[in-house]
Coordinates of C-alpha atoms and ligand atoms in Angstrom, one line a residue:
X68 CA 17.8 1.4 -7.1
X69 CA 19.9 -1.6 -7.9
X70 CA 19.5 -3.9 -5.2
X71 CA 21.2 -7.8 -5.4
X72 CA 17.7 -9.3 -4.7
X73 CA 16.9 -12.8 -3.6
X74 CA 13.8 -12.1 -1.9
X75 CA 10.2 -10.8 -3.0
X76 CA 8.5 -7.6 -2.2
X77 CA 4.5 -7.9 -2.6
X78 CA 2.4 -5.3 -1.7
X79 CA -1.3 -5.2 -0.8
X80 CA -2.5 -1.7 -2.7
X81 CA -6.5 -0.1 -2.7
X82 CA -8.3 2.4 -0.9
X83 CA -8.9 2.4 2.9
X84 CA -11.2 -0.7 4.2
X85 CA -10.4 -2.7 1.1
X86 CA -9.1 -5.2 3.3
X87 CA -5.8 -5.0 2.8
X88 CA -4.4 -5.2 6.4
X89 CA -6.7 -8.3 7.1
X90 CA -5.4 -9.9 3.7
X91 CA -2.1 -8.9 4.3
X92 CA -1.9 -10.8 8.2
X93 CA -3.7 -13.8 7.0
X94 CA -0.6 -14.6 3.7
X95 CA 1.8 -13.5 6.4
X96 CA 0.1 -16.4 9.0
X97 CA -0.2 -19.2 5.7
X98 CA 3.4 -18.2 4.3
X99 CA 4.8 -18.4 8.4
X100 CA 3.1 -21.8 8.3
X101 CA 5.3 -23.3 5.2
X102 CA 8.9 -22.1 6.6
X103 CA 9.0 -18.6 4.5
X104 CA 10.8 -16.4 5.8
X105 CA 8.5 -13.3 6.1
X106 CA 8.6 -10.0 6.8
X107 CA 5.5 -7.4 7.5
X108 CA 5.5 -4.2 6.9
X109 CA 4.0 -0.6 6.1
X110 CA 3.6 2.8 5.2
X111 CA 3.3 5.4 6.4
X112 CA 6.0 3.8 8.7
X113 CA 6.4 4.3 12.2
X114 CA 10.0 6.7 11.5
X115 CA 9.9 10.1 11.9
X116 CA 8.4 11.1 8.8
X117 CA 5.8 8.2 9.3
X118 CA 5.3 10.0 12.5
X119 CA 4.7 13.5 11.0
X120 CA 2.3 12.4 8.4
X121 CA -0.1 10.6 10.3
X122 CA 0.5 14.1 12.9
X123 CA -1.5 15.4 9.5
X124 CA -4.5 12.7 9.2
X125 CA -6.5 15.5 11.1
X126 CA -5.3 18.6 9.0
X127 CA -4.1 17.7 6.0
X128 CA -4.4 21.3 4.5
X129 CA -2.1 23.1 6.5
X130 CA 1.0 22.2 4.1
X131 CA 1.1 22.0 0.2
X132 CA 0.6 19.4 -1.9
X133 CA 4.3 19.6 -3.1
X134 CA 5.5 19.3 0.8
X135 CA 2.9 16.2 1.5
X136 CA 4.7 14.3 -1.8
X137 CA 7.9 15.2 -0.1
X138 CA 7.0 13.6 2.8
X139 CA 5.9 10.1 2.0
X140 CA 8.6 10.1 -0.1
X141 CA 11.5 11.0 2.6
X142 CA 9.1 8.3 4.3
X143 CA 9.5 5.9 1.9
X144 CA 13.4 6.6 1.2
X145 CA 14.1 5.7 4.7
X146 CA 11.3 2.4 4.7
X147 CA 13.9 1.3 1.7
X148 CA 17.5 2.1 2.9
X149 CA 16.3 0.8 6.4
X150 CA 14.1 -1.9 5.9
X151 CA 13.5 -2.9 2.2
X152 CA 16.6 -3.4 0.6
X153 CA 18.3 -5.4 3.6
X154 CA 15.6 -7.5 3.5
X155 CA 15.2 -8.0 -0.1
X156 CA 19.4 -8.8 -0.1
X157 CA 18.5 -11.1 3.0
X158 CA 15.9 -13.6 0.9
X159 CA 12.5 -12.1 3.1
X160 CA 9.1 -12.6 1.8
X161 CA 8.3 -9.1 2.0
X162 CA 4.7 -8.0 2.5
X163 CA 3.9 -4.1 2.6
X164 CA 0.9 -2.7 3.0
X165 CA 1.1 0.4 0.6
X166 CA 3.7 1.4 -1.4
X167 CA 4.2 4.0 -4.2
X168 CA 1.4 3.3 -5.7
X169 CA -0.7 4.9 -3.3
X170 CA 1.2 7.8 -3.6
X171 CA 0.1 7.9 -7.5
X172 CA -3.2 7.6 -6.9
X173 CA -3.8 9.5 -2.8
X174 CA -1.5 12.6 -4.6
X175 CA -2.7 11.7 -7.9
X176 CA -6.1 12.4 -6.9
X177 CA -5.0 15.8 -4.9
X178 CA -3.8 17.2 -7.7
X179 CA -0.1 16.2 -8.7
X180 CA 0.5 14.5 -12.4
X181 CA 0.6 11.1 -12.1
X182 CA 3.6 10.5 -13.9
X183 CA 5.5 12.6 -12.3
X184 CA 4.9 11.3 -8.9
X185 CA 5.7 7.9 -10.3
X186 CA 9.2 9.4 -11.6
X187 CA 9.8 10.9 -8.1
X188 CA 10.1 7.2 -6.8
X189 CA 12.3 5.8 -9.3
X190 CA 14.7 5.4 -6.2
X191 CA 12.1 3.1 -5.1
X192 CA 12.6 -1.0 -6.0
X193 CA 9.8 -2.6 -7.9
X194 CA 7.9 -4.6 -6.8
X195 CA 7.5 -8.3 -7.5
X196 CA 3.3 -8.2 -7.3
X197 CA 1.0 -5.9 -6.1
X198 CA -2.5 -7.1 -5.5
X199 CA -4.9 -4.0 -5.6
X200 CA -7.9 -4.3 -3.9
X201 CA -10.8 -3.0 -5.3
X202 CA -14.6 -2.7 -3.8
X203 CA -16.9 0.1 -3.7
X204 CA -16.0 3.1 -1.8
X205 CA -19.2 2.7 0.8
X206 CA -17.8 -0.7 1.3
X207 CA -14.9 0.4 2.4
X208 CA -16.4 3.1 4.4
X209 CA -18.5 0.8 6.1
X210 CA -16.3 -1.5 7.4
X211 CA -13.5 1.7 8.5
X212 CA -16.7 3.3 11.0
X213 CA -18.9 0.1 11.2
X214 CA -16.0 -3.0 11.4
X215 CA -12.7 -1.2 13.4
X216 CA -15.2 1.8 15.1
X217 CA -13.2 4.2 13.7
X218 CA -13.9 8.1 12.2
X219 CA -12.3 8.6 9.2
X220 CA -9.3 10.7 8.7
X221 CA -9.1 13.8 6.2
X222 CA -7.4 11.1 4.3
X223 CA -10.7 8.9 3.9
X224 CA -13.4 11.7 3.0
X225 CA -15.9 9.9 0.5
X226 CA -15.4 12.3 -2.6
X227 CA -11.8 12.3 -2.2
X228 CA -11.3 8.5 -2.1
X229 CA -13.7 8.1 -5.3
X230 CA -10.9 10.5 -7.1
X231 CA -8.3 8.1 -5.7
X232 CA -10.0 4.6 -6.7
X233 CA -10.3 6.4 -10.7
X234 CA -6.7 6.7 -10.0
X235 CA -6.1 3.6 -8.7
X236 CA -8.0 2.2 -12.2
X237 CA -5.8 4.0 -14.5
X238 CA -2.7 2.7 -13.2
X239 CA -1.1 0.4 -15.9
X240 CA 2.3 -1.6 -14.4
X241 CA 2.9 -4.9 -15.1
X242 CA 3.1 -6.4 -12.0
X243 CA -0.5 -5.1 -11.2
X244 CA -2.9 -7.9 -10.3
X245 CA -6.3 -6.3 -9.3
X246 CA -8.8 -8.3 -7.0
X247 CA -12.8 -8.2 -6.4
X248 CA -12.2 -7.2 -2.1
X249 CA -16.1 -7.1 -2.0
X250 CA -16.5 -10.7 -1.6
X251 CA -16.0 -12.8 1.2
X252 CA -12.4 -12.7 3.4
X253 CA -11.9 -16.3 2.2
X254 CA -12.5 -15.7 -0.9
X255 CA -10.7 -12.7 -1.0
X256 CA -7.4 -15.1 0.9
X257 CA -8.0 -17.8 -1.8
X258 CA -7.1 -15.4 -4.6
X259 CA -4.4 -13.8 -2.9
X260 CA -2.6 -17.4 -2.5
X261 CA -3.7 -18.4 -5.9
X262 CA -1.5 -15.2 -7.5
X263 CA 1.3 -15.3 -4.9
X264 CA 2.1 -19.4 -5.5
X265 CA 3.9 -18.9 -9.0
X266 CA 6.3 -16.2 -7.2
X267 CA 7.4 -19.0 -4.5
X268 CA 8.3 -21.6 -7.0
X269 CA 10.4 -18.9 -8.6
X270 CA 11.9 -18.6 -5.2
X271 CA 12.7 -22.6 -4.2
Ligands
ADP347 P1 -7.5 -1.7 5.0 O1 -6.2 -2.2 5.6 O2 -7.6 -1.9 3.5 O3 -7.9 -0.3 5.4 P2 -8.7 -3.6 6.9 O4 -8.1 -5.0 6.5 O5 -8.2 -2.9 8.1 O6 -8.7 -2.7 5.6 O7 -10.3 -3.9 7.0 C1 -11.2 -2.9 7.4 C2 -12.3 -3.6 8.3 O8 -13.1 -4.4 7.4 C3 -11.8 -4.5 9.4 O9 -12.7 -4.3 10.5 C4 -11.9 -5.9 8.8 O10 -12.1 -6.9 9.8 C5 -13.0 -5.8 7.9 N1 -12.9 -6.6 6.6 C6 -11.7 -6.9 6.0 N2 -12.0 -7.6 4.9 C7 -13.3 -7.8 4.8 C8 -14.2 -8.5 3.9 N3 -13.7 -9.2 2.8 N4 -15.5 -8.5 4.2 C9 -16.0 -7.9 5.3 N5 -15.2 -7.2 6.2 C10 -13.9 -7.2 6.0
TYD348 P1 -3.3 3.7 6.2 O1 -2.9 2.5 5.4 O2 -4.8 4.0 6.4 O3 -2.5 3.7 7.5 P2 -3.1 3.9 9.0 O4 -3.5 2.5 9.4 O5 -1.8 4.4 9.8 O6 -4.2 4.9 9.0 O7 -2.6 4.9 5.4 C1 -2.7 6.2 5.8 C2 -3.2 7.1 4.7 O8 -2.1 7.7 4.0 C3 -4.2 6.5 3.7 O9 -5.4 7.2 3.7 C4 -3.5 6.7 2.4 C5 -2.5 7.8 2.6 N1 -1.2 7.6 1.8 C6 -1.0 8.6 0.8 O10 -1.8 9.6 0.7 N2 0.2 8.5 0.1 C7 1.1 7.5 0.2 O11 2.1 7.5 -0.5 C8 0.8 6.5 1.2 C9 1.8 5.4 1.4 C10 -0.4 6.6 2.0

């Protein structure tokens, strides 16, 4: 979609437990701390389609795969008219936790072709940079039930989410920058500010 951008949209992409959320909150704080004018988001988001999907974390089977696609994308359609595009004409730092590459690889890896899920978002802008996080699937298993205490969602079974991270590999965009989120938060944060720096002098 044609959108008169002056801001940046960089999204945090990888599968669950990557780190994404933490990585995404700590750029947020550091960007805050220079003057940026940011703005946090994610998806699913908490509209009504947002609503409905997560209303299927714990029975994902009861629809097809064709109606899931449909709904993160009438998810996503509303994320951009409502929140995205403003923001992007408005000059925000825009950090979202998933985007539509998640539906390429979470879909992907249910069944649906690849390129035609990425063709179903062409109403989607592109982003600026997406960092994709990358660390074994047990990693990021670990830290979802050990870290945040949680039980994972039919979303996050282990077989499932190794099909999504081959996904996730295959992807080839250009504004794809993957990082090693097995290492150390700082680390991890260190990178991150490393890639994002060249997009802010664009910016000044
Ligand atoms: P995601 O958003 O990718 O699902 P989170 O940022 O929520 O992942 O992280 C999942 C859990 O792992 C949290 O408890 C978080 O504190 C912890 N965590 C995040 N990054 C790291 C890291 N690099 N090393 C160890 N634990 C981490
Ligand atoms: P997640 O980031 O874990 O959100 P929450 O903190 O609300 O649990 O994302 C929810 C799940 O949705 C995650 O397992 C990935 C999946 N997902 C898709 O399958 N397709 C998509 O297009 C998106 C955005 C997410």
């Amino acid at each position: 979609m044609a959108v008169n951008r002056t801001g940046l949209l960089i999204v945090f992409e990888g599968t669950d437990g990557t780190g994404k959320s933490t990585q995404l909150q700590l750029l947020a704080d550091t960007l805050q701390e220079q003057g940026f004018p940011v703005l946090s988001t994610r998806e699913p988001t908490e509209g009504v389609y947002g609503r409905k999907i997560r209303e299927l974390y714990t029975h994902r089977h009861t629809i097809s795969q064709e109606e899931e696609l449909d709904l993160f994308l009438a998810d996503r359609k509303e994320h951009v008219e409502e929140i995205l595009s403003p923001a992007l004409e408005a000059g925000k730092i825009i950090l979202c936790d998933r985007y539509y590459l998640s539906t390429i690889a979470y879909q992907g890896a249910a069944g649906l072709d690849p390129e035609y899920i990425l063709a179903r978002n062409d109403f989607a802008p592109a982003p600026d940079l997406v960092l994709l996080f990358q660390a074994p699937i047990q990693t990021g298993i670990k830290r979802i039930t050990q870290g945040r205490g949680e039980r994972l969602n039919d979303f996050e079974k282990e077989d499932y989410l190794r099909q999504v991270a081959i996904m996730f590999s295959q992807i080839e965009l250009p504004f794809i920058r993957r990082i090693d989120a097995a290492r150390s938060i700082e680390a991890i944060h260190c990178d991150v500010l490393n890639l994002v720096q060249p997009l802010l002098e664009k910016l000044q």
